[in-house]
């Protein structure tokens, strides 16, 4: 999203040459390590025959899932779409890079540090976190800031339940999330594509809204690495970049955190990032989107179609200013 100015431009046209050359070197280096690790699982995704294979060799079925009334009944994108067309810059800049290279990520064992303005700070194993709450299937639209969208059957639990468990104090006005930093597991972090670690945040009322979830799976299985294993955020009324992957830290903050994309280009990517067809990105329109797998564009809906549920969170705010 940083580099592509128009769909018909090649990356080398818009990327500083030093990055472009370094990226090729990086991919070659990553190719020997990460591809070797992931080869067995990755290859079938690209052979054109298997559409529903698990990427993670440990992929386990998640059973006993509750169906959520908050799910959309729109047609799902295929497992293949959802797991091979990704943004996860820690593994490269191309949409296929996460599926190719994320085999180097080790999502188990994994712990999440909870800190800041709360009554129960600590370090918690993801396996334990997954046992605290009943897991639900939530089928949501995902609208990327790059003007494509998908429909994804996530498995997770309400972020509100997670937040409440740590007893945030009255000073906790924001929740900040941080992704792992480890150049061996995430070889893209040797590149300056983004300032690492990836950081995102929500205002407290957004975080406890019933639509916001922490996802630990999709298509009834544990999350594939390229989708943010073992635990990631999903906030369906916001652009996809708010959905931070592979979370290792959750902090209860007094002041608004500076998220990664604001740090990179504050004029293009805001803190709120609510899907808004009326406010164009400075370099492209946000009025319509291409659903992955479809030819014709669709109209983009305010708040990605979730306006009835969330518009009141922003009553009185100028959404052109707070984009
Ligand atoms: N989280 C991290 N840590 N790094 C990233 O590069 N990309 C974001 C978001 N979360 C990103 C991330 C963007 S731009 C999008 S659109 C979504 O992840 C894509 O999620 P998906 O690949 O599961 O569809």
mmCIF file of C-alpha atoms and ligand atoms in Angstrom:
data_model
loop_
_atom_site.group_PDB
_atom_site.id
_atom_site.type_symbol
_atom_site.label_atom_id
_atom_site.label_comp_id
_atom_site.label_asym_id
_atom_site.label_seq_id
_atom_site.Cartn_x
_atom_site.Cartn_y
_atom_site.Cartn_z
ATOM 1 C CA UNK A 1 0.000 0.000 0.000
ATOM 2 C CA UNK A 2 2.989 2.195 0.426
ATOM 3 C CA UNK A 3 4.542 1.531 -2.916
ATOM 4 C CA UNK A 4 1.849 0.952 -5.496
ATOM 5 C CA UNK A 5 0.668 4.246 -6.909
ATOM 6 C CA UNK A 6 -1.408 2.818 -9.725
ATOM 7 C CA UNK A 7 -2.291 -0.737 -10.642
ATOM 8 C CA UNK A 8 -0.461 -0.573 -13.967
ATOM 9 C CA UNK A 9 2.846 0.631 -12.502
ATOM 10 C CA UNK A 10 5.538 -1.902 -11.885
ATOM 11 C CA UNK A 11 7.127 -1.895 -8.468
ATOM 12 C CA UNK A 12 10.444 -0.813 -9.948
ATOM 13 C CA UNK A 13 8.702 2.274 -11.330
ATOM 14 C CA UNK A 14 7.620 3.564 -7.949
ATOM 15 C CA UNK A 15 10.163 2.124 -5.543
ATOM 16 C CA UNK A 16 13.496 3.802 -4.907
ATOM 17 C CA UNK A 17 16.024 1.719 -6.816
ATOM 18 C CA UNK A 18 18.032 0.922 -3.688
ATOM 19 C CA UNK A 19 14.961 -0.647 -2.067
ATOM 20 C CA UNK A 20 14.101 -2.536 -5.205
ATOM 21 C CA UNK A 21 17.564 -4.041 -5.511
ATOM 22 C CA UNK A 22 17.818 -4.752 -1.784
ATOM 23 C CA UNK A 23 14.405 -6.373 -1.881
ATOM 24 C CA UNK A 24 15.541 -8.770 -4.605
ATOM 25 C CA UNK A 25 18.553 -9.673 -2.493
ATOM 26 C CA UNK A 26 16.303 -10.097 0.513
ATOM 27 C CA UNK A 27 13.980 -12.395 -1.359
ATOM 28 C CA UNK A 28 16.895 -14.482 -2.554
ATOM 29 C CA UNK A 29 18.199 -14.775 0.997
ATOM 30 C CA UNK A 30 14.756 -15.464 2.385
ATOM 31 C CA UNK A 31 14.285 -17.946 -0.418
ATOM 32 C CA UNK A 32 16.887 -20.308 0.911
ATOM 33 C CA UNK A 33 15.803 -20.248 4.557
ATOM 34 C CA UNK A 34 12.090 -19.596 4.687
ATOM 35 C CA UNK A 35 11.098 -21.446 1.552
ATOM 36 C CA UNK A 36 13.003 -24.509 2.680
ATOM 37 C CA UNK A 37 11.105 -24.431 5.955
ATOM 38 C CA UNK A 38 7.756 -23.887 4.308
ATOM 39 C CA UNK A 39 8.199 -25.803 1.091
ATOM 40 C CA UNK A 40 6.211 -28.870 1.959
ATOM 41 C CA UNK A 41 3.176 -26.926 3.030
ATOM 42 C CA UNK A 42 3.400 -24.055 0.575
ATOM 43 C CA UNK A 43 3.812 -25.835 -2.713
ATOM 44 C CA UNK A 44 0.293 -27.289 -2.989
ATOM 45 C CA UNK A 45 -1.252 -23.847 -2.664
ATOM 46 C CA UNK A 46 0.319 -22.916 -5.941
ATOM 47 C CA UNK A 47 -0.175 -26.118 -7.944
ATOM 48 C CA UNK A 48 -3.702 -25.220 -8.917
ATOM 49 C CA UNK A 49 -5.282 -28.367 -7.496
ATOM 50 C CA UNK A 50 -5.618 -27.832 -3.766
ATOM 51 C CA UNK A 51 -7.856 -25.022 -2.644
ATOM 52 C CA UNK A 52 -8.426 -25.868 0.996
ATOM 53 C CA UNK A 53 -5.097 -27.106 2.304
ATOM 54 C CA UNK A 54 -3.833 -25.914 5.646
ATOM 55 C CA UNK A 55 -0.650 -23.870 5.387
ATOM 56 C CA UNK A 56 0.482 -24.460 8.936
ATOM 57 C CA UNK A 57 1.758 -28.018 9.347
ATOM 58 C CA UNK A 58 0.322 -27.996 12.884
ATOM 59 C CA UNK A 59 -3.031 -26.736 11.644
ATOM 60 C CA UNK A 60 -5.646 -28.122 13.877
ATOM 61 C CA UNK A 61 -9.378 -27.965 13.479
ATOM 62 C CA UNK A 62 -11.122 -25.664 15.903
ATOM 63 C CA UNK A 63 -14.251 -27.441 17.004
ATOM 64 C CA UNK A 64 -17.383 -26.476 18.902
ATOM 65 C CA UNK A 65 -17.542 -23.059 17.259
ATOM 66 C CA UNK A 66 -20.561 -20.914 17.956
ATOM 67 C CA UNK A 67 -22.203 -19.280 14.931
ATOM 68 C CA UNK A 68 -22.428 -15.535 15.356
ATOM 69 C CA UNK A 69 -25.519 -13.502 14.453
ATOM 70 C CA UNK A 70 -23.060 -10.733 13.559
ATOM 71 C CA UNK A 71 -21.815 -12.694 10.518
ATOM 72 C CA UNK A 72 -22.592 -11.593 6.971
ATOM 73 C CA UNK A 73 -24.288 -14.105 4.675
ATOM 74 C CA UNK A 74 -22.285 -12.940 1.650
ATOM 75 C CA UNK A 75 -20.373 -15.473 -0.444
ATOM 76 C CA UNK A 76 -17.063 -16.395 1.153
ATOM 77 C CA UNK A 77 -13.751 -15.919 -0.563
ATOM 78 C CA UNK A 78 -11.995 -19.252 -1.035
ATOM 79 C CA UNK A 79 -9.412 -20.524 1.423
ATOM 80 C CA UNK A 80 -6.922 -20.070 -1.367
ATOM 81 C CA UNK A 81 -7.823 -16.360 -1.831
ATOM 82 C CA UNK A 82 -7.706 -15.717 1.892
ATOM 83 C CA UNK A 83 -4.340 -17.413 2.414
ATOM 84 C CA UNK A 84 -2.388 -16.507 -0.731
ATOM 85 C CA UNK A 85 -3.291 -12.834 -1.277
ATOM 86 C CA UNK A 86 -2.021 -11.120 1.851
ATOM 87 C CA UNK A 87 -0.412 -8.017 3.250
ATOM 88 C CA UNK A 88 2.150 -8.949 5.887
ATOM 89 C CA UNK A 89 5.176 -6.791 5.240
ATOM 90 C CA UNK A 90 7.262 -8.710 7.761
ATOM 91 C CA UNK A 91 7.495 -11.347 4.986
ATOM 92 C CA UNK A 92 7.812 -9.150 1.903
ATOM 93 C CA UNK A 93 5.878 -6.637 -0.107
ATOM 94 C CA UNK A 94 4.144 -8.754 -2.725
ATOM 95 C CA UNK A 95 0.741 -10.271 -2.036
ATOM 96 C CA UNK A 96 2.141 -13.792 -2.491
ATOM 97 C CA UNK A 97 5.172 -13.280 -0.245
ATOM 98 C CA UNK A 98 3.469 -14.054 3.098
ATOM 99 C CA UNK A 99 2.233 -17.451 1.850
ATOM 100 C CA UNK A 100 5.669 -18.211 0.418
ATOM 101 C CA UNK A 101 7.838 -17.087 3.312
ATOM 102 C CA UNK A 102 5.793 -17.167 6.532
ATOM 103 C CA UNK A 103 6.827 -20.766 7.198
ATOM 104 C CA UNK A 104 9.685 -19.334 9.275
ATOM 105 C CA UNK A 105 7.234 -17.954 11.864
ATOM 106 C CA UNK A 106 6.852 -20.184 14.937
ATOM 107 C CA UNK A 107 3.387 -19.455 16.335
ATOM 108 C CA UNK A 108 3.649 -21.975 19.217
ATOM 109 C CA UNK A 109 4.684 -21.544 21.989
ATOM 110 C CA UNK A 110 3.576 -17.898 21.989
ATOM 111 C CA UNK A 111 2.865 -15.475 24.758
ATOM 112 C CA UNK A 112 1.216 -12.105 24.897
ATOM 113 C CA UNK A 113 2.328 -9.423 27.356
ATOM 114 C CA UNK A 114 -0.496 -7.314 28.788
ATOM 115 C CA UNK A 115 0.648 -4.068 30.397
ATOM 116 C CA UNK A 116 -0.195 -0.459 31.186
ATOM 117 C CA UNK A 117 -3.275 0.976 32.830
ATOM 118 C CA UNK A 118 -4.947 -2.219 34.007
ATOM 119 C CA UNK A 119 -5.441 -4.248 37.156
ATOM 120 C CA UNK A 120 -4.042 -7.535 35.839
ATOM 121 C CA UNK A 121 -0.860 -7.012 33.832
ATOM 122 C CA UNK A 122 1.135 -10.145 33.010
ATOM 123 C CA UNK A 123 2.340 -12.581 30.383
ATOM 124 C CA UNK A 124 -0.172 -15.079 29.060
ATOM 125 C CA UNK A 125 0.193 -18.135 26.794
ATOM 126 C CA UNK A 126 -1.949 -18.020 23.709
ATOM 127 C CA UNK A 127 -3.222 -21.558 24.381
ATOM 128 C CA UNK A 128 -4.570 -20.348 27.722
ATOM 129 C CA UNK A 129 -6.106 -17.226 26.195
ATOM 130 C CA UNK A 130 -7.936 -19.421 23.689
ATOM 131 C CA UNK A 131 -9.496 -21.393 26.559
ATOM 132 C CA UNK A 132 -10.834 -18.334 28.373
ATOM 133 C CA UNK A 133 -13.576 -17.561 25.885
ATOM 134 C CA UNK A 134 -15.920 -19.649 23.712
ATOM 135 C CA UNK A 135 -14.687 -19.457 20.122
ATOM 136 C CA UNK A 136 -17.083 -18.127 17.511
ATOM 137 C CA UNK A 137 -17.116 -18.129 13.751
ATOM 138 C CA UNK A 138 -17.489 -14.540 12.523
ATOM 139 C CA UNK A 139 -17.885 -14.023 8.796
ATOM 140 C CA UNK A 140 -16.805 -10.462 8.032
ATOM 141 C CA UNK A 141 -16.061 -8.311 5.034
ATOM 142 C CA UNK A 142 -12.437 -7.122 4.990
ATOM 143 C CA UNK A 143 -11.904 -3.879 3.038
ATOM 144 C CA UNK A 144 -8.264 -3.072 2.422
ATOM 145 C CA UNK A 145 -7.191 0.549 2.039
ATOM 146 C CA UNK A 146 -5.867 -0.489 -1.389
ATOM 147 C CA UNK A 147 -9.511 -0.810 -2.581
ATOM 148 C CA UNK A 148 -9.895 -4.580 -2.670
ATOM 149 C CA UNK A 149 -12.070 -6.642 -0.363
ATOM 150 C CA UNK A 150 -12.763 -10.214 0.736
ATOM 151 C CA UNK A 151 -15.280 -12.091 2.871
ATOM 152 C CA UNK A 152 -13.494 -14.188 5.493
ATOM 153 C CA UNK A 153 -14.818 -16.723 8.009
ATOM 154 C CA UNK A 154 -12.719 -15.801 11.040
ATOM 155 C CA UNK A 155 -12.649 -17.769 14.282
ATOM 156 C CA UNK A 156 -12.168 -15.729 17.412
ATOM 157 C CA UNK A 157 -13.718 -14.055 20.403
ATOM 158 C CA UNK A 158 -14.825 -10.518 21.241
ATOM 159 C CA UNK A 159 -11.964 -8.151 22.001
ATOM 160 C CA UNK A 160 -14.302 -6.666 24.632
ATOM 161 C CA UNK A 161 -14.153 -9.913 26.656
ATOM 162 C CA UNK A 162 -10.355 -9.898 26.494
ATOM 163 C CA UNK A 163 -10.135 -6.230 27.519
ATOM 164 C CA UNK A 164 -12.533 -6.608 30.453
ATOM 165 C CA UNK A 165 -10.588 -9.555 31.839
ATOM 166 C CA UNK A 166 -7.572 -7.288 32.499
ATOM 167 C CA UNK A 167 -9.620 -4.694 34.366
ATOM 168 C CA UNK A 168 -8.523 -1.510 32.591
ATOM 169 C CA UNK A 169 -8.409 1.511 34.900
ATOM 170 C CA UNK A 170 -10.260 4.763 34.240
ATOM 171 C CA UNK A 171 -6.995 6.122 32.776
ATOM 172 C CA UNK A 172 -6.981 3.496 30.020
ATOM 173 C CA UNK A 173 -8.385 5.430 27.061
ATOM 174 C CA UNK A 174 -6.696 3.483 24.255
ATOM 175 C CA UNK A 175 -5.551 -0.059 23.557
ATOM 176 C CA UNK A 176 -2.248 -0.473 21.697
ATOM 177 C CA UNK A 177 -1.209 -3.690 19.951
ATOM 178 C CA UNK A 178 2.310 -4.665 18.878
ATOM 179 C CA UNK A 179 3.552 -7.369 16.489
ATOM 180 C CA UNK A 180 6.559 -9.624 17.149
ATOM 181 C CA UNK A 181 10.018 -8.377 16.160
ATOM 182 C CA UNK A 182 12.366 -11.211 15.239
ATOM 183 C CA UNK A 183 14.368 -11.037 12.031
ATOM 184 C CA UNK A 184 14.915 -14.793 11.994
ATOM 185 C CA UNK A 185 11.212 -15.532 12.110
ATOM 186 C CA UNK A 186 10.208 -12.465 10.093
ATOM 187 C CA UNK A 187 12.953 -11.936 7.504
ATOM 188 C CA UNK A 188 11.216 -8.894 6.003
ATOM 189 C CA UNK A 189 12.164 -6.996 9.157
ATOM 190 C CA UNK A 190 15.734 -6.793 7.845
ATOM 191 C CA UNK A 191 14.256 -4.387 5.271
ATOM 192 C CA UNK A 192 13.275 -0.796 6.053
ATOM 193 C CA UNK A 193 9.877 -1.240 4.371
ATOM 194 C CA UNK A 194 8.131 -0.145 7.593
ATOM 195 C CA UNK A 195 9.384 0.969 11.009
ATOM 196 C CA UNK A 196 9.279 -2.225 13.045
ATOM 197 C CA UNK A 197 7.493 -3.386 15.090
ATOM 198 C CA UNK A 198 4.104 -2.954 13.449
ATOM 199 C CA UNK A 199 1.865 -1.104 15.920
ATOM 200 C CA UNK A 200 -1.866 -0.431 15.910
ATOM 201 C CA UNK A 201 -4.360 1.028 18.332
ATOM 202 C CA UNK A 202 -8.022 1.530 19.080
ATOM 203 C CA UNK A 203 -9.889 3.974 21.263
ATOM 204 C CA UNK A 204 -11.378 2.148 24.255
ATOM 205 C CA UNK A 205 -14.989 2.444 23.024
ATOM 206 C CA UNK A 206 -13.920 0.974 19.671
ATOM 207 C CA UNK A 207 -12.040 -1.845 21.388
ATOM 208 C CA UNK A 208 -15.060 -2.913 23.431
ATOM 209 C CA UNK A 209 -17.499 -2.669 20.509
ATOM 210 C CA UNK A 210 -19.074 -6.121 19.947
ATOM 211 C CA UNK A 211 -17.906 -6.265 16.299
ATOM 212 C CA UNK A 212 -14.167 -6.067 17.184
ATOM 213 C CA UNK A 213 -12.587 -9.495 17.654
ATOM 214 C CA UNK A 214 -9.277 -11.160 18.282
ATOM 215 C CA UNK A 215 -9.003 -13.915 15.670
ATOM 216 C CA UNK A 216 -7.153 -17.177 16.292
ATOM 217 C CA UNK A 217 -8.392 -19.055 13.236
ATOM 218 C CA UNK A 218 -10.148 -18.993 9.897
ATOM 219 C CA UNK A 219 -12.108 -21.544 7.913
ATOM 220 C CA UNK A 220 -12.458 -23.569 11.140
ATOM 221 C CA UNK A 221 -8.688 -24.056 11.587
ATOM 222 C CA UNK A 222 -5.986 -22.304 13.561
ATOM 223 C CA UNK A 223 -4.751 -19.177 11.783
ATOM 224 C CA UNK A 224 -2.272 -19.809 8.979
ATOM 225 C CA UNK A 225 0.986 -17.950 9.587
ATOM 226 C CA UNK A 226 0.427 -15.555 6.685
ATOM 227 C CA UNK A 227 -2.861 -14.397 8.199
ATOM 228 C CA UNK A 228 -1.280 -13.417 11.507
ATOM 229 C CA UNK A 229 -0.828 -16.558 13.603
ATOM 230 C CA UNK A 230 -1.387 -17.175 16.372
ATOM 231 C CA UNK A 231 -3.542 -14.155 17.274
ATOM 232 C CA UNK A 232 -4.533 -11.016 15.358
ATOM 233 C CA UNK A 233 -7.003 -8.174 15.468
ATOM 234 C CA UNK A 234 -10.058 -7.898 13.175
ATOM 235 C CA UNK A 235 -12.059 -4.649 13.142
ATOM 236 C CA UNK A 236 -14.431 -4.995 10.197
ATOM 237 C CA UNK A 237 -15.592 -1.378 9.867
ATOM 238 C CA UNK A 238 -12.019 -0.126 9.464
ATOM 239 C CA UNK A 239 -9.492 -0.502 6.662
ATOM 240 C CA UNK A 240 -7.624 -3.788 6.831
ATOM 241 C CA UNK A 241 -4.373 -2.248 8.042
ATOM 242 C CA UNK A 242 -5.908 -1.828 11.504
ATOM 243 C CA UNK A 243 -6.033 -5.645 11.739
ATOM 244 C CA UNK A 244 -2.580 -6.107 13.229
ATOM 245 C CA UNK A 245 -1.150 -9.620 12.986
ATOM 246 C CA UNK A 246 0.918 -11.887 15.254
ATOM 247 C CA UNK A 247 0.351 -9.807 18.394
ATOM 248 C CA UNK A 248 2.861 -10.099 21.263
ATOM 249 C CA UNK A 249 1.880 -7.072 23.350
ATOM 250 C CA UNK A 250 -1.359 -5.374 24.374
ATOM 251 C CA UNK A 251 -0.994 -2.098 26.272
ATOM 252 C CA UNK A 252 -3.624 0.002 27.987
ATOM 253 C CA UNK A 253 -2.599 3.588 27.270
ATOM 254 C CA UNK A 254 -3.662 7.018 28.488
ATOM 255 C CA UNK A 255 -2.893 8.741 25.203
ATOM 256 C CA UNK A 256 -3.542 7.917 21.571
ATOM 257 C CA UNK A 257 -0.806 5.662 20.219
ATOM 258 C CA UNK A 258 0.926 6.479 16.948
ATOM 259 C CA UNK A 259 0.195 3.566 14.650
ATOM 260 C CA UNK A 260 2.658 2.321 12.050
ATOM 261 C CA UNK A 261 0.976 3.739 8.970
ATOM 262 C CA UNK A 262 0.587 7.144 10.588
ATOM 263 C CA UNK A 263 4.314 7.094 11.251
ATOM 264 C CA UNK A 264 5.005 6.203 7.625
ATOM 265 C CA UNK A 265 2.605 8.653 5.922
ATOM 266 C CA UNK A 266 0.394 10.566 8.356
ATOM 267 C CA UNK A 267 -1.213 12.485 5.482
ATOM 268 C CA UNK A 268 -2.392 9.248 3.853
ATOM 269 C CA UNK A 269 -3.214 6.901 6.719
ATOM 270 C CA UNK A 270 -4.978 8.071 9.837
ATOM 271 C CA UNK A 271 -5.468 6.637 13.280
ATOM 272 C CA UNK A 272 -9.191 5.962 12.849
ATOM 273 C CA UNK A 273 -9.082 4.456 9.338
ATOM 274 C CA UNK A 274 -12.835 3.961 9.184
ATOM 275 C CA UNK A 275 -13.903 2.745 5.748
ATOM 276 C CA UNK A 276 -15.292 5.873 4.112
ATOM 277 C CA UNK A 277 -16.205 6.067 0.421
ATOM 278 C CA UNK A 278 -16.591 9.851 0.746
ATOM 279 C CA UNK A 279 -12.970 10.464 1.746
ATOM 280 C CA UNK A 280 -10.493 9.474 -0.940
ATOM 281 C CA UNK A 281 -6.980 8.394 -0.254
ATOM 282 C CA UNK A 282 -4.723 11.194 -1.605
ATOM 283 C CA UNK A 283 -3.553 8.876 -4.388
ATOM 284 C CA UNK A 284 -6.712 6.907 -5.257
ATOM 285 C CA UNK A 285 -10.490 6.843 -4.838
ATOM 286 C CA UNK A 286 -12.127 4.957 -1.996
ATOM 287 C CA UNK A 287 -15.596 5.098 -3.590
ATOM 288 C CA UNK A 288 -15.458 1.547 -4.919
ATOM 289 C CA UNK A 289 -13.602 -1.698 -4.387
ATOM 290 C CA UNK A 290 -12.804 -4.939 -6.160
ATOM 291 C CA UNK A 291 -13.948 -8.049 -4.335
ATOM 292 C CA UNK A 292 -11.117 -10.537 -4.870
ATOM 293 C CA UNK A 293 -12.343 -13.101 -7.403
ATOM 294 C CA UNK A 294 -14.836 -10.728 -9.052
ATOM 295 C CA UNK A 295 -14.398 -8.720 -12.231
ATOM 296 C CA UNK A 296 -16.697 -5.741 -11.731
ATOM 297 C CA UNK A 297 -16.153 -3.234 -8.967
ATOM 298 C CA UNK A 298 -18.613 -2.758 -6.121
ATOM 299 C CA UNK A 299 -19.590 0.425 -4.380
ATOM 300 C CA UNK A 300 -17.831 0.808 -1.030
ATOM 301 C CA UNK A 301 -20.227 1.243 1.877
ATOM 302 C CA UNK A 302 -19.679 3.676 4.771
ATOM 303 C CA UNK A 303 -18.012 1.858 7.642
ATOM 304 C CA UNK A 304 -17.729 -1.133 5.280
ATOM 305 C CA UNK A 305 -21.462 -1.789 5.649
ATOM 306 C CA UNK A 306 -21.420 -1.744 9.456
ATOM 307 C CA UNK A 307 -22.647 1.868 9.815
ATOM 308 C CA UNK A 308 -25.825 0.921 11.699
ATOM 309 C CA UNK A 309 -23.740 -0.674 14.417
ATOM 310 C CA UNK A 310 -20.769 1.724 14.670
ATOM 311 C CA UNK A 311 -21.565 5.183 13.254
ATOM 312 C CA UNK A 312 -22.657 6.414 16.700
ATOM 313 C CA UNK A 313 -19.090 5.913 17.984
ATOM 314 C CA UNK A 314 -18.070 8.876 15.836
ATOM 315 C CA UNK A 315 -21.047 11.187 16.372
ATOM 316 C CA UNK A 316 -19.944 14.812 16.130
ATOM 317 C CA UNK A 317 -16.498 13.966 14.716
ATOM 318 C CA UNK A 318 -15.347 15.405 11.397
ATOM 319 C CA UNK A 319 -14.443 12.201 9.559
ATOM 320 C CA UNK A 320 -12.503 14.140 6.905
ATOM 321 C CA UNK A 321 -10.191 15.387 9.609
ATOM 322 C CA UNK A 322 -10.144 12.225 11.674
ATOM 323 C CA UNK A 323 -9.613 9.813 8.772
HETATM 324 N N1 LIG B 1 -0.045 -6.707 10.479
HETATM 325 C C1 LIG B 1 1.287 -6.731 10.432
HETATM 326 N N2 LIG B 1 1.978 -7.045 11.543
HETATM 327 N N3 LIG B 1 1.991 -6.429 9.309
HETATM 328 C C2 LIG B 1 1.339 -6.059 8.135
HETATM 329 O O1 LIG B 1 2.005 -5.780 7.116
HETATM 330 N N4 LIG B 1 -0.821 -5.638 7.062
HETATM 331 C C3 LIG B 1 -2.181 -5.124 7.301
HETATM 332 C C4 LIG B 1 -2.959 -6.009 8.285
HETATM 333 N N5 LIG B 1 -2.114 -6.407 9.407
HETATM 334 C C5 LIG B 1 -0.085 -6.016 8.156
HETATM 335 C C6 LIG B 1 -0.751 -6.386 9.355
HETATM 336 C C7 LIG B 1 -2.960 -4.944 6.092
HETATM 337 S S1 LIG B 1 -2.489 -3.645 5.095
HETATM 338 C C8 LIG B 1 -4.040 -5.716 5.789
HETATM 339 S S2 LIG B 1 -5.044 -5.339 4.445
HETATM 340 C C9 LIG B 1 -4.382 -6.903 6.584
HETATM 341 O O2 LIG B 1 -3.419 -7.168 7.585
HETATM 342 C C10 LIG B 1 -4.481 -8.129 5.669
HETATM 343 O O3 LIG B 1 -4.906 -9.263 6.391
HETATM 344 P P1 LIG B 1 -4.998 -10.667 5.641
HETATM 345 O O4 LIG B 1 -3.705 -10.902 4.944
HETATM 346 O O5 LIG B 1 -5.279 -11.704 6.696
HETATM 347 O O6 LIG B 1 -6.135 -10.555 4.646
#
